Amino acid sequence: MAEGKVPERKPDGWDGPREGYPKAQKHYADPENWKYPVHTPFHARAARRYFDQPENRTKYTEEEQAYIDWRIDQALRRYGVVEGRSLEDRVNPFDKDLEEMTLRDLLVFFLGEDRLKRALAIEEVTVDRSDGVLEGRVKEYPVRIDVADKRIAHTCPDWERRSSGGLFCKHVGAIFLKLSEEKAGLILRQLIPDREKWIFQLGESH
Ligand SMILES: [Zn+2]
């Protein structure tokens, strides 16, 4: 259920989407005026900041303010913001939105540049299963990634050191490189903001 009331057209509203902004009104917390876009975590946080400024809020009636607040908060919750600060903010060293991060950016996040290079150089990678559970082998090392269960199981000395910090070894990186860019990106974008819930375990399965 929507809260408040959809704002009416305002004198300083926009007539349509500005260049580079979404073309559908549903992406705006104030849809009639094409203001407060919330289509990415970055924009939702910016919307919250701007709308918290009194000079912006007071352009709207209380009912309209309630609607915009509700729309912004809804977006922030959807993006996993916790206590006003997103998990993604905390773990993401890039000043970029997750959606704007390329697969390379995502892999650098988990691997670092050097390990990514080593992962790219590995040729012996097989993926045996890639439904909800990914199972594969990198050289002699098995890797199992269970997306629904939020679990990656693997064993190697580097994984032993890095996995507790939520980081990958080159073998786990190599498995992601073997997947389609779309699939790998999808999993990694889910993983970053949700990283605390994932279990990076030693061993081949659970
Ligand atoms: Zn490894």
CSV table of C-alpha atoms and ligand atoms in Angstrom, one decimal:
chain,number,residue,atom,x,y,z
A,1,MET,CA,0.0,0.0,0.0
A,2,ALA,CA,1.3,3.4,-1.0
A,3,GLU,CA,1.7,5.9,1.8
A,4,GLY,CA,0.8,9.6,1.5
A,5,LYS,CA,-0.3,11.0,-1.8
A,6,VAL,CA,1.4,11.2,-5.2
A,7,PRO,CA,2.8,14.8,-5.5
A,8,GLU,CA,1.1,17.1,-8.0
A,9,ARG,CA,2.9,18.9,-10.7
A,10,LYS,CA,5.1,21.6,-9.3
A,11,PRO,CA,6.4,24.8,-10.9
A,12,ASP,CA,10.0,23.6,-10.6
A,13,GLY,CA,9.2,20.1,-11.7
A,14,TRP,CA,10.6,18.6,-15.0
A,15,ASP,CA,8.4,17.9,-18.0
A,16,GLY,CA,10.0,14.6,-18.7
A,17,PRO,CA,13.1,12.6,-18.0
A,18,ARG,CA,16.4,14.5,-18.2
A,19,GLU,CA,19.1,13.1,-20.3
A,20,GLY,CA,20.7,10.0,-18.9
A,21,TYR,CA,17.9,9.4,-16.5
A,22,PRO,CA,15.2,6.7,-16.6
A,23,LYS,CA,12.4,7.1,-19.1
A,24,ALA,CA,9.7,5.6,-16.9
A,25,GLN,CA,8.0,7.5,-14.1
A,26,LYS,CA,8.1,4.5,-11.8
A,27,HIS,CA,11.8,5.1,-11.3
A,28,TYR,CA,11.2,8.4,-9.6
A,29,ALA,CA,10.1,8.9,-6.0
A,30,ASP,CA,8.2,12.0,-7.3
A,31,PRO,CA,7.0,10.6,-10.6
A,32,GLU,CA,4.8,13.6,-11.8
A,33,ASN,CA,7.8,16.0,-11.6
A,34,TRP,CA,10.4,13.5,-12.7
A,35,LYS,CA,12.3,14.1,-9.5
A,36,TYR,CA,14.2,12.0,-7.0
A,37,PRO,CA,15.2,9.1,-9.3
A,38,VAL,CA,15.7,5.9,-7.3
A,39,HIS,CA,16.7,3.5,-10.0
A,40,THR,CA,20.1,2.6,-8.4
A,41,PRO,CA,21.4,2.4,-4.9
A,42,PHE,CA,23.5,5.5,-5.6
A,43,HIS,CA,20.5,7.5,-6.8
A,44,ALA,CA,18.3,6.3,-3.9
A,45,ARG,CA,20.8,7.4,-1.4
A,46,ALA,CA,21.2,10.8,-3.2
A,47,ALA,CA,17.4,11.1,-3.2
A,48,ARG,CA,17.3,10.5,0.6
A,49,ARG,CA,20.0,13.2,1.1
A,50,TYR,CA,18.4,15.8,-1.0
A,51,PHE,CA,14.9,15.2,0.2
A,52,ASP,CA,16.1,15.4,3.8
A,53,GLN,CA,17.0,19.1,3.1
A,54,PRO,CA,14.1,21.3,4.4
A,55,GLU,CA,14.2,23.6,1.3
A,56,ASN,CA,13.4,20.6,-0.8
A,57,ARG,CA,10.9,19.0,1.5
A,58,THR,CA,8.8,22.1,2.0
A,59,LYS,CA,7.9,22.3,-1.7
A,60,TYR,CA,5.5,19.5,-1.0
A,61,THR,CA,2.5,19.0,1.2
A,62,GLU,CA,2.8,16.7,4.2
A,63,GLU,CA,0.9,14.0,2.3
A,64,GLU,CA,3.2,14.4,-0.7
A,65,GLN,CA,6.3,14.3,1.6
A,66,ALA,CA,5.0,11.0,3.1
A,67,TYR,CA,4.7,9.5,-0.4
A,68,ILE,CA,8.2,10.6,-1.5
A,69,ASP,CA,9.7,9.3,1.8
A,70,TRP,CA,7.9,6.0,1.3
A,71,ARG,CA,9.1,5.6,-2.2
A,72,ILE,CA,12.8,6.5,-1.3
A,73,ASP,CA,12.7,4.2,1.7
A,74,GLN,CA,11.2,1.4,-0.3
A,75,ALA,CA,14.0,1.7,-2.8
A,76,LEU,CA,16.7,1.9,-0.1
A,77,ARG,CA,15.3,-1.3,1.5
A,78,ARG,CA,15.3,-3.0,-1.8
A,79,TYR,CA,19.0,-2.2,-2.2
A,80,GLY,CA,19.8,-3.6,1.2
A,81,VAL,CA,20.4,-0.4,3.0
A,82,VAL,CA,20.9,-1.1,6.7
A,83,GLU,CA,20.4,1.7,9.2
A,84,GLY,CA,20.8,4.3,6.6
A,85,ARG,CA,24.0,2.9,5.3
A,86,SER,CA,24.2,0.3,2.7
A,87,LEU,CA,26.2,-2.8,3.1
A,88,GLU,CA,27.4,-2.2,-0.4
A,89,ASP,CA,28.8,1.1,0.7
A,90,ARG,CA,30.8,-0.5,3.4
A,91,VAL,CA,32.3,-3.3,1.4
A,92,ASN,CA,32.5,-1.7,-2.0
A,93,PRO,CA,35.9,0.0,-2.5
A,94,PHE,CA,34.7,1.4,-5.9
A,95,ASP,CA,32.8,4.6,-6.0
A,96,LYS,CA,30.4,3.0,-8.4
A,97,ASP,CA,27.1,1.4,-8.4
A,98,LEU,CA,27.0,-2.3,-8.4
A,99,GLU,CA,25.1,-2.2,-11.6
A,100,GLU,CA,27.8,-0.1,-13.2
A,101,MET,CA,30.6,-2.4,-12.2
A,102,THR,CA,31.8,-4.5,-15.0
A,103,LEU,CA,32.6,-8.2,-14.5
A,104,ARG,CA,36.3,-7.2,-14.3
A,105,ASP,CA,35.5,-4.6,-11.5
A,106,LEU,CA,33.6,-7.3,-9.6
A,107,LEU,CA,36.4,-9.8,-9.9
A,108,VAL,CA,39.0,-7.2,-8.9
A,109,PHE,CA,37.0,-6.6,-5.8
A,110,PHE,CA,37.3,-10.3,-4.8
A,111,LEU,CA,40.7,-11.1,-6.2
A,112,GLY,CA,42.7,-8.0,-6.6
A,113,GLU,CA,44.5,-7.2,-9.9
A,114,ASP,CA,47.4,-9.7,-9.5
A,115,ARG,CA,45.2,-12.7,-8.6
A,116,LEU,CA,42.8,-11.8,-11.4
A,117,LYS,CA,45.7,-12.0,-13.9
A,118,ARG,CA,46.6,-15.4,-12.5
A,119,ALA,CA,43.0,-16.5,-12.7
A,120,LEU,CA,42.9,-15.4,-16.3
A,121,ALA,CA,46.0,-17.5,-17.1
A,122,ILE,CA,44.5,-20.7,-15.9
A,123,GLU,CA,43.4,-22.9,-18.7
A,124,GLU,CA,42.3,-26.1,-17.0
A,125,VAL,CA,38.8,-25.1,-15.9
A,126,THR,CA,35.7,-27.2,-16.2
A,127,VAL,CA,32.2,-26.4,-15.1
A,128,ASP,CA,30.1,-29.6,-14.7
A,129,ARG,CA,26.9,-28.1,-13.4
A,130,SER,CA,25.6,-24.6,-13.6
A,131,ASP,CA,22.0,-24.7,-12.5
A,132,GLY,CA,21.3,-23.3,-9.0
A,133,VAL,CA,24.5,-25.0,-8.0
A,134,LEU,CA,27.7,-24.5,-9.8
A,135,GLU,CA,30.2,-27.3,-9.7
A,136,GLY,CA,33.5,-27.2,-11.4
A,137,ARG,CA,37.1,-28.0,-11.2
A,138,VAL,CA,40.1,-25.7,-11.6
A,139,LYS,CA,43.2,-27.8,-12.2
A,140,GLU,CA,42.9,-30.5,-9.5
A,141,TYR,CA,40.8,-28.3,-7.2
A,142,PRO,CA,37.0,-28.7,-7.0
A,143,VAL,CA,34.9,-25.6,-6.5
A,144,ARG,CA,31.2,-25.7,-5.6
A,145,ILE,CA,29.0,-22.5,-5.5
A,146,ASP,CA,25.5,-22.9,-4.2
A,147,VAL,CA,23.8,-19.6,-4.9
A,148,ALA,CA,20.5,-20.4,-3.1
A,149,ASP,CA,22.3,-21.7,-0.1
A,150,LYS,CA,24.8,-18.8,-0.3
A,151,ARG,CA,27.8,-21.0,0.0
A,152,ILE,CA,31.1,-21.5,-1.8
A,153,ALA,CA,33.1,-24.6,-1.0
A,154,HIS,CA,36.6,-25.1,-2.1
A,155,THR,CA,40.0,-26.1,-0.7
A,156,CYS,CA,43.4,-24.6,-1.4
A,157,PRO,CA,46.0,-22.9,0.7
A,158,ASP,CA,45.2,-19.4,-0.7
A,159,TRP,CA,41.4,-20.0,-0.1
A,160,GLU,CA,42.2,-21.0,3.4
A,161,ARG,CA,43.8,-17.6,4.0
A,162,ARG,CA,41.4,-15.4,2.1
A,163,SER,CA,38.0,-16.9,2.4
A,164,SER,CA,37.4,-15.9,6.0
A,165,GLY,CA,37.9,-12.3,4.8
A,166,GLY,CA,35.3,-12.8,2.1
A,167,LEU,CA,37.9,-12.9,-0.6
A,168,PHE,CA,38.5,-15.3,-3.4
A,169,CYS,CA,41.5,-17.3,-4.5
A,170,LYS,CA,42.4,-17.6,-8.2
A,171,HIS,CA,40.6,-20.9,-8.6
A,172,VAL,CA,37.3,-19.5,-7.5
A,173,GLY,CA,37.9,-16.5,-9.7
A,174,ALA,CA,38.7,-18.8,-12.6
A,175,ILE,CA,35.3,-20.6,-12.2
A,176,PHE,CA,33.5,-17.2,-12.5
A,177,LEU,CA,35.6,-16.4,-15.6
A,178,LYS,CA,34.4,-19.7,-17.2
A,179,LEU,CA,30.8,-18.7,-16.9
A,180,SER,CA,29.0,-16.3,-19.2
A,181,GLU,CA,29.6,-12.7,-18.3
A,182,GLU,CA,25.9,-12.3,-17.5
A,183,LYS,CA,25.7,-15.2,-15.2
A,184,ALA,CA,29.0,-14.4,-13.4
A,185,GLY,CA,27.9,-10.8,-13.0
A,186,LEU,CA,24.5,-11.8,-11.7
A,187,ILE,CA,26.0,-14.0,-8.9
A,188,LEU,CA,28.7,-11.5,-7.9
A,189,ARG,CA,26.3,-8.6,-7.8
A,190,GLN,CA,24.1,-10.6,-5.5
A,191,LEU,CA,27.1,-11.6,-3.4
A,192,ILE,CA,28.6,-8.2,-2.7
A,193,PRO,CA,25.9,-6.6,-0.7
A,194,ASP,CA,24.9,-9.9,0.9
A,195,ARG,CA,28.4,-11.0,1.6
A,196,GLU,CA,28.1,-11.4,5.3
A,197,LYS,CA,25.4,-14.0,4.8
A,198,TRP,CA,27.5,-16.1,2.5
A,199,ILE,CA,29.6,-18.9,3.8
A,200,PHE,CA,33.0,-19.4,2.2
A,201,GLN,CA,33.9,-22.9,3.5
A,202,LEU,CA,36.8,-25.2,3.2
A,203,GLY,CA,36.0,-28.5,1.7
A,204,GLU,CA,34.2,-29.8,-1.4
A,205,SER,CA,30.6,-29.6,-0.3
A,206,HIS,CA,28.5,-29.4,2.8
B,1,ZN,ZN,41.9,-21.9,-4.6
